[in-house]
């Protein structure tokens, strides 16, 4: 491997780069719909508890492994213990499952941007607009292809730098706009019930499924359990304070997700009455609720257009980094040129993305485990593979290389205040909880137990 790995120029550079990759559709699109579906406040509470325990533990582990070995996932596990190189491969599988459907949603975002700049807000604010649109055959595929092409082109031309710079400017704008939209949502008549639903935990809604959903979301949103943070860590300088950097990334990522929920959930109550059905919309929630908000807002067309453009940027930085990962995996594995790898990965995205896109129309009869194709891929990666990878990572660090290895790396520069807490979680609490929850939810999906 090359020893002259580039490094981030300063400490903040690392945090911003990692946060830029972490913040994406996971925060803006996925978090609000899960929070709405799984009981609001109780989901938020479980998510926050998991973020400061599991999220912290796994993120510091992955970044430390990368910085220690200066290698990405496969190489990092392999160099620490040959028997565990399979774990590197397993974690690489996750971005292969996520990226195609990520691009399908990216296509929806472009469509909504176009809807707003062509002044069709009031149609989009209609309850049936989204479902009718996604059930179409050609339009969603065309937008998906545009999105995937854009992503692959950036990776091919290696202009991530430019995108990165642009998003560094757009991310703060997105935050300001999100604050503004949340305030507007909260002030709508009837929205306050939504605020209560979102902030006040209802313990009767607590179940293993809530925990599994929150955990899958945590891994997804923070780009954990897929080797990404190992790669980021491999670029991190030794003089950065690991623990503090992890806290900053987590606060940033969670803050944006929280804001997205505040923007969308009160609006569901204000505009759709907060019924079980309105809250359980799933993947379509952002696309159904937000247009209603913009439709009722002065200058809503302009604000909506800017908003979807910013979401598009946040999504692109994530899908570019996902695709870059896929390209580097096949390059390392097969020794193909960058160009050839990009073409093949592009073809792969299309081959999987097209049926996923059609899963809401032409192919809606294909419903594995009763889910749409998009939900199914999402389930396999976030609720099955990621918990397994996370479990194995805990076992690997807890009992094979020992937590001390990570602690030493974290203490290369400065202290590791939470090291006792860290050791306890990685060795015992996380593995036990991960296995329990995984089994529980898989049994539930297959109908072996019911809750
Ligand atoms: N965390 C990103 C989001 O919230 C999605 C994501 C998952 C991702 N894995 C990634 C982004 C790997 C970049 C790299 O949308």
GROMACS .gro file of N, CA and C in nm, residues 91-186:
model
  288
   91UNK      N    1  -1.804  -0.572   0.554
   91UNK     CA    2  -1.843  -0.431   0.568
   91UNK      C    3  -1.845  -0.361   0.433
   92UNK      N    4  -1.764  -0.409   0.338
   92UNK     CA    5  -1.765  -0.349   0.204
   92UNK      C    6  -1.895  -0.378   0.129
   93UNK      N    7  -1.962  -0.486   0.171
   93UNK     CA    8  -2.085  -0.524   0.105
   93UNK      C    9  -2.194  -0.417   0.125
   94UNK      N   10  -2.191  -0.354   0.241
   94UNK     CA   11  -2.298  -0.260   0.276
   94UNK      C   12  -2.313  -0.145   0.175
   95UNK      N   13  -2.205  -0.073   0.141
   95UNK     CA   14  -2.224   0.034   0.042
   95UNK      C   15  -2.273  -0.016  -0.093
   96UNK      N   16  -2.244  -0.142  -0.127
   96UNK     CA   17  -2.296  -0.196  -0.253
   96UNK      C   18  -2.448  -0.205  -0.249
   97UNK      N   19  -2.503  -0.231  -0.132
   97UNK     CA   20  -2.649  -0.242  -0.122
   97UNK      C   21  -2.714  -0.104  -0.113
   98UNK      N   22  -2.646  -0.013  -0.043
   98UNK     CA   23  -2.706   0.118  -0.020
   98UNK      C   24  -2.704   0.208  -0.144
   99UNK      N   25  -2.592   0.210  -0.215
   99UNK     CA   26  -2.576   0.311  -0.320
   99UNK      C   27  -2.685   0.310  -0.427
  100UNK      N   28  -2.725   0.194  -0.482
  100UNK     CA   29  -2.828   0.201  -0.586
  100UNK      C   30  -2.957   0.269  -0.540
  101UNK      N   31  -3.004   0.233  -0.422
  101UNK     CA   32  -3.132   0.296  -0.383
  101UNK      C   33  -3.112   0.440  -0.338
  102UNK      N   34  -2.992   0.471  -0.290
  102UNK     CA   35  -2.960   0.611  -0.257
  102UNK      C   36  -2.977   0.698  -0.382
  103UNK      N   37  -2.931   0.645  -0.496
  103UNK     CA   38  -2.942   0.720  -0.621
  103UNK      C   39  -3.087   0.731  -0.669
  104UNK      N   40  -3.169   0.631  -0.638
  104UNK     CA   41  -3.311   0.640  -0.674
  104UNK      C   42  -3.375   0.758  -0.598
  105UNK      N   43  -3.343   0.769  -0.470
  105UNK     CA   44  -3.399   0.880  -0.392
  105UNK      C   45  -3.340   1.012  -0.438
  106UNK      N   46  -3.212   1.010  -0.472
  106UNK     CA   47  -3.148   1.129  -0.530
  106UNK      C   48  -3.226   1.176  -0.652
  107UNK      N   49  -3.270   1.080  -0.733
  107UNK     CA   50  -3.351   1.114  -0.850
  107UNK      C   51  -3.483   1.181  -0.810
  108UNK      N   52  -3.544   1.133  -0.703
  108UNK     CA   53  -3.668   1.198  -0.655
  108UNK      C   54  -3.640   1.343  -0.617
  109UNK      N   55  -3.525   1.364  -0.553
  109UNK     CA   56  -3.490   1.501  -0.510
  109UNK      C   57  -3.475   1.592  -0.632
  110UNK      N   58  -3.409   1.542  -0.737
  110UNK     CA   59  -3.396   1.625  -0.858
  110UNK      C   60  -3.535   1.657  -0.913
  111UNK      N   61  -3.620   1.555  -0.919
  111UNK     CA   62  -3.756   1.576  -0.969
  111UNK      C   63  -3.826   1.689  -0.890
  112UNK      N   64  -3.814   1.683  -0.758
  112UNK     CA   65  -3.882   1.786  -0.677
  112UNK      C   66  -3.820   1.923  -0.698
  113UNK      N   67  -3.692   1.926  -0.720
  113UNK     CA   68  -3.628   2.054  -0.751
  113UNK      C   69  -3.688   2.110  -0.881
  114UNK      N   70  -3.701   2.023  -0.981
  114UNK     CA   71  -3.758   2.065  -1.109
  114UNK      C   72  -3.904   2.110  -1.091
  115UNK      N   73  -3.979   2.035  -1.010
  115UNK     CA   74  -4.118   2.072  -0.984
  115UNK      C   75  -4.126   2.214  -0.927
  116UNK      N   76  -4.035   2.245  -0.836
  116UNK     CA   77  -4.039   2.377  -0.775
  116UNK      C   78  -3.994   2.487  -0.870
  117UNK      N   79  -3.889   2.460  -0.948
  117UNK     CA   80  -3.848   2.570  -1.037
  117UNK      C   81  -3.943   2.587  -1.154
  118UNK      N   82  -4.027   2.487  -1.181
  118UNK     CA   83  -4.126   2.506  -1.287
  118UNK      C   84  -4.262   2.543  -1.227
  119UNK      N   85  -4.258   2.584  -1.100
  119UNK     CA   86  -4.377   2.641  -1.038
  119UNK      C   87  -4.498   2.546  -1.030
  120UNK      N   88  -4.474   2.420  -0.995
  120UNK     CA   89  -4.586   2.327  -0.983
  120UNK      C   90  -4.610   2.289  -0.837
  121UNK      N   91  -4.581   2.383  -0.747
  121UNK     CA   92  -4.589   2.352  -0.605
  121UNK      C   93  -4.724   2.300  -0.563
  122UNK      N   94  -4.830   2.365  -0.613
  122UNK     CA   95  -4.961   2.324  -0.563
  122UNK      C   96  -4.997   2.181  -0.603
  123UNK      N   97  -4.951   2.139  -0.723
  123UNK     CA   98  -4.973   1.997  -0.757
  123UNK      C   99  -4.896   1.906  -0.663
  124UNK      N  100  -4.771   1.946  -0.637
  124UNK     CA  101  -4.686   1.861  -0.552
  124UNK      C  102  -4.741   1.854  -0.410
  125UNK      N  103  -4.816   1.957  -0.370
  125UNK     CA  104  -4.871   1.958  -0.234
  125UNK      C  105  -4.992   1.865  -0.221
  126UNK      N  106  -5.033   1.809  -0.334
  126UNK     CA  107  -5.146   1.717  -0.332
  126UNK      C  108  -5.104   1.581  -0.276
  127UNK      N  109  -5.192   1.523  -0.197
  127UNK     CA  110  -5.161   1.397  -0.129
  127UNK      C  111  -5.117   1.284  -0.222
  128UNK      N  112  -5.174   1.282  -0.341
  128UNK     CA  113  -5.150   1.167  -0.429
  128UNK      C  114  -5.033   1.189  -0.524
  129UNK      N  115  -4.979   1.311  -0.525
  129UNK     CA  116  -4.876   1.344  -0.624
  129UNK      C  117  -4.757   1.249  -0.620
  130UNK      N  118  -4.706   1.229  -0.501
  130UNK     CA  119  -4.583   1.150  -0.489
  130UNK      C  120  -4.604   1.005  -0.533
  131UNK      N  121  -4.712   0.945  -0.483
  131UNK     CA  122  -4.738   0.804  -0.517
  131UNK      C  123  -4.761   0.789  -0.666
  132UNK      N  124  -4.833   0.885  -0.724
  132UNK     CA  125  -4.861   0.877  -0.868
  132UNK      C  126  -4.730   0.892  -0.946
  133UNK      N  127  -4.645   0.981  -0.897
  133UNK     CA  128  -4.519   1.003  -0.967
  133UNK      C  129  -4.429   0.879  -0.961
  134UNK      N  130  -4.410   0.824  -0.840
  134UNK     CA  131  -4.318   0.711  -0.829
  134UNK      C  132  -4.373   0.585  -0.896
  135UNK      N  133  -4.504   0.581  -0.920
  135UNK     CA  134  -4.560   0.464  -0.987
  135UNK      C  135  -4.538   0.470  -1.139
  136UNK      N  136  -4.496   0.586  -1.187
  136UNK     CA  137  -4.468   0.597  -1.331
  136UNK      C  138  -4.346   0.513  -1.367
  137UNK      N  139  -4.334   0.485  -1.496
  137UNK     CA  140  -4.222   0.402  -1.538
  137UNK      C  141  -4.101   0.486  -1.579
  138UNK      N  142  -4.118   0.572  -1.679
  138UNK     CA  143  -3.998   0.632  -1.735
  138UNK      C  144  -3.943   0.751  -1.655
  139UNK      N  145  -4.029   0.844  -1.614
  139UNK     CA  146  -3.975   0.966  -1.552
  139UNK      C  147  -3.885   0.937  -1.431
  140UNK      N  148  -3.931   0.855  -1.334
  140UNK     CA  149  -3.841   0.831  -1.220
  140UNK      C  150  -3.710   0.764  -1.262
  141UNK      N  151  -3.716   0.679  -1.365
  141UNK     CA  152  -3.593   0.614  -1.409
  141UNK      C  153  -3.498   0.717  -1.471
  142UNK      N  154  -3.556   0.809  -1.549
  142UNK     CA  155  -3.471   0.910  -1.613
  142UNK      C  156  -3.404   0.997  -1.505
  143UNK      N  157  -3.482   1.042  -1.408
  143UNK     CA  158  -3.421   1.125  -1.303
  143UNK      C  159  -3.318   1.046  -1.222
  144UNK      N  160  -3.347   0.921  -1.198
  144UNK     CA  161  -3.250   0.836  -1.128
  144UNK      C  162  -3.120   0.827  -1.207
  145UNK      N  163  -3.133   0.808  -1.339
  145UNK     CA  164  -3.014   0.795  -1.423
  145UNK      C  165  -2.935   0.926  -1.424
  146UNK      N  166  -3.006   1.039  -1.428
  146UNK     CA  167  -2.936   1.168  -1.425
  146UNK      C  168  -2.856   1.179  -1.296
  147UNK      N  169  -2.921   1.142  -1.186
  147UNK     CA  170  -2.853   1.152  -1.057
  147UNK      C  171  -2.732   1.060  -1.053
  148UNK      N  172  -2.751   0.934  -1.098
  148UNK     CA  173  -2.641   0.837  -1.093
  148UNK      C  174  -2.527   0.882  -1.184
  149UNK      N  175  -2.563   0.935  -1.300
  149UNK     CA  176  -2.461   0.981  -1.394
  149UNK      C  177  -2.380   1.096  -1.333
  150UNK      N  178  -2.451   1.188  -1.273
  150UNK     CA  179  -2.385   1.303  -1.208
  150UNK      C  180  -2.284   1.253  -1.104
  151UNK      N  181  -2.330   1.157  -1.024
  151UNK     CA  182  -2.243   1.102  -0.920
  151UNK      C  183  -2.120   1.035  -0.979
  152UNK      N  184  -2.145   0.947  -1.078
  152UNK     CA  185  -2.033   0.872  -1.136
  152UNK      C  186  -1.937   0.966  -1.209
  153UNK      N  187  -1.992   1.067  -1.276
  153UNK     CA  188  -1.905   1.162  -1.347
  153UNK      C  189  -1.811   1.234  -1.252
  154UNK      N  190  -1.864   1.277  -1.139
  154UNK     CA  191  -1.779   1.346  -1.042
  154UNK      C  192  -1.668   1.252  -0.995
  155UNK      N  193  -1.705   1.126  -0.968
  155UNK     CA  194  -1.604   1.031  -0.923
  155UNK      C  195  -1.502   1.006  -1.034
  156UNK      N  196  -1.551   0.997  -1.158
  156UNK     CA  197  -1.462   0.971  -1.271
  156UNK      C  198  -1.365   1.087  -1.294
  157UNK      N  199  -1.418   1.207  -1.288
  157UNK     CA  200  -1.331   1.322  -1.315
  157UNK      C  201  -1.252   1.363  -1.192
  158UNK      N  202  -1.283   1.298  -1.081
  158UNK     CA  203  -1.207   1.329  -0.960
  158UNK      C  204  -1.221   1.474  -0.918
  159UNK      N  205  -1.339   1.530  -0.931
  159UNK     CA  206  -1.355   1.670  -0.890
  159UNK      C  207  -1.427   1.680  -0.756
  160UNK      N  208  -1.413   1.576  -0.676
  160UNK     CA  209  -1.477   1.580  -0.545
  160UNK      C  210  -1.439   1.705  -0.468
  161UNK      N  211  -1.313   1.746  -0.488
  161UNK     CA  212  -1.263   1.865  -0.418
  161UNK      C  213  -1.356   1.983  -0.436
  162UNK      N  214  -1.397   2.004  -0.562
  162UNK     CA  215  -1.484   2.117  -0.592
  162UNK      C  216  -1.619   2.103  -0.525
  163UNK      N  217  -1.673   1.981  -0.531
  163UNK     CA  218  -1.802   1.954  -0.469
  163UNK      C  219  -1.792   1.975  -0.318
  164UNK      N  220  -1.682   1.924  -0.265
  164UNK     CA  221  -1.657   1.937  -0.122
  164UNK      C  222  -1.659   2.084  -0.079
  165UNK      N  223  -1.592   2.166  -0.159
  165UNK     CA  224  -1.585   2.310  -0.128
  165UNK      C  225  -1.724   2.371  -0.135
  166UNK      N  226  -1.797   2.336  -0.242
  166UNK     CA  227  -1.930   2.392  -0.260
  166UNK      C  228  -2.019   2.352  -0.143
  167UNK      N  229  -2.005   2.226  -0.098
  167UNK     CA  230  -2.096   2.182   0.007
  167UNK      C  231  -2.057   2.243   0.141
  168UNK      N  232  -1.931   2.276   0.154
  168UNK     CA  233  -1.888   2.340   0.278
  168UNK      C  234  -1.955   2.478   0.292
  169UNK      N  235  -1.985   2.535   0.178
  169UNK     CA  236  -2.055   2.663   0.181
  169UNK      C  237  -2.206   2.639   0.193
  170UNK      N  238  -2.255   2.533   0.127
  170UNK     CA  239  -2.399   2.512   0.124
  170UNK      C  240  -2.454   2.450   0.251
  171UNK      N  241  -2.370   2.374   0.319
  171UNK     CA  242  -2.417   2.309   0.441
  171UNK      C  243  -2.468   2.410   0.545
  172UNK      N  244  -2.392   2.516   0.574
  172UNK     CA  245  -2.445   2.615   0.669
  172UNK      C  246  -2.574   2.679   0.620
  173UNK      N  247  -2.584   2.700   0.488
  173UNK     CA  248  -2.707   2.759   0.435
  173UNK      C  249  -2.823   2.663   0.459
  174UNK      N  250  -2.796   2.535   0.438
  174UNK     CA  251  -2.898   2.433   0.462
  174UNK      C  252  -2.946   2.437   0.608
  175UNK      N  253  -2.850   2.450   0.699
  175UNK     CA  254  -2.887   2.453   0.841
  175UNK      C  255  -2.976   2.574   0.870
  176UNK      N  256  -2.936   2.690   0.817
  176UNK     CA  257  -3.016   2.811   0.843
  176UNK      C  258  -3.156   2.796   0.785
  177UNK      N  259  -3.163   2.744   0.662
  177UNK     CA  260  -3.292   2.726   0.599
  177UNK      C  261  -3.377   2.625   0.677
  178UNK      N  262  -3.313   2.520   0.726
  178UNK     CA  263  -3.386   2.418   0.802
  178UNK      C  264  -3.442   2.479   0.932
  179UNK      N  265  -3.364   2.565   0.997
  179UNK     CA  266  -3.413   2.631   1.119
  179UNK      C  267  -3.535   2.716   1.083
  180UNK      N  268  -3.523   2.789   0.977
  180UNK     CA  269  -3.633   2.875   0.933
  180UNK      C  270  -3.759   2.793   0.903
  181UNK      N  271  -3.742   2.684   0.827
  181UNK     CA  272  -3.858   2.602   0.792
  181UNK      C  273  -3.918   2.536   0.917
  182UNK      N  274  -3.832   2.492   1.010
  182UNK     CA  275  -3.887   2.431   1.133
  182UNK      C  276  -3.972   2.531   1.210
  183UNK      N  277  -3.920   2.653   1.223
  183UNK     CA  278  -3.997   2.755   1.296
  183UNK      C  279  -4.131   2.776   1.227
  184UNK      N  280  -4.128   2.785   1.096
  184UNK     CA  281  -4.252   2.802   1.021
  184UNK      C  282  -4.349   2.685   1.045
  185UNK      N  283  -4.294   2.563   1.040
  185UNK     CA  284  -4.378   2.444   1.063
  185UNK      C  285  -4.442   2.446   1.200
  186UNK      N  286  -4.359   2.476   1.300
  186UNK     CA  287  -4.408   2.474   1.438
  186UNK      C  288  -4.519   2.575   1.460
   0.00000   0.00000   0.00000
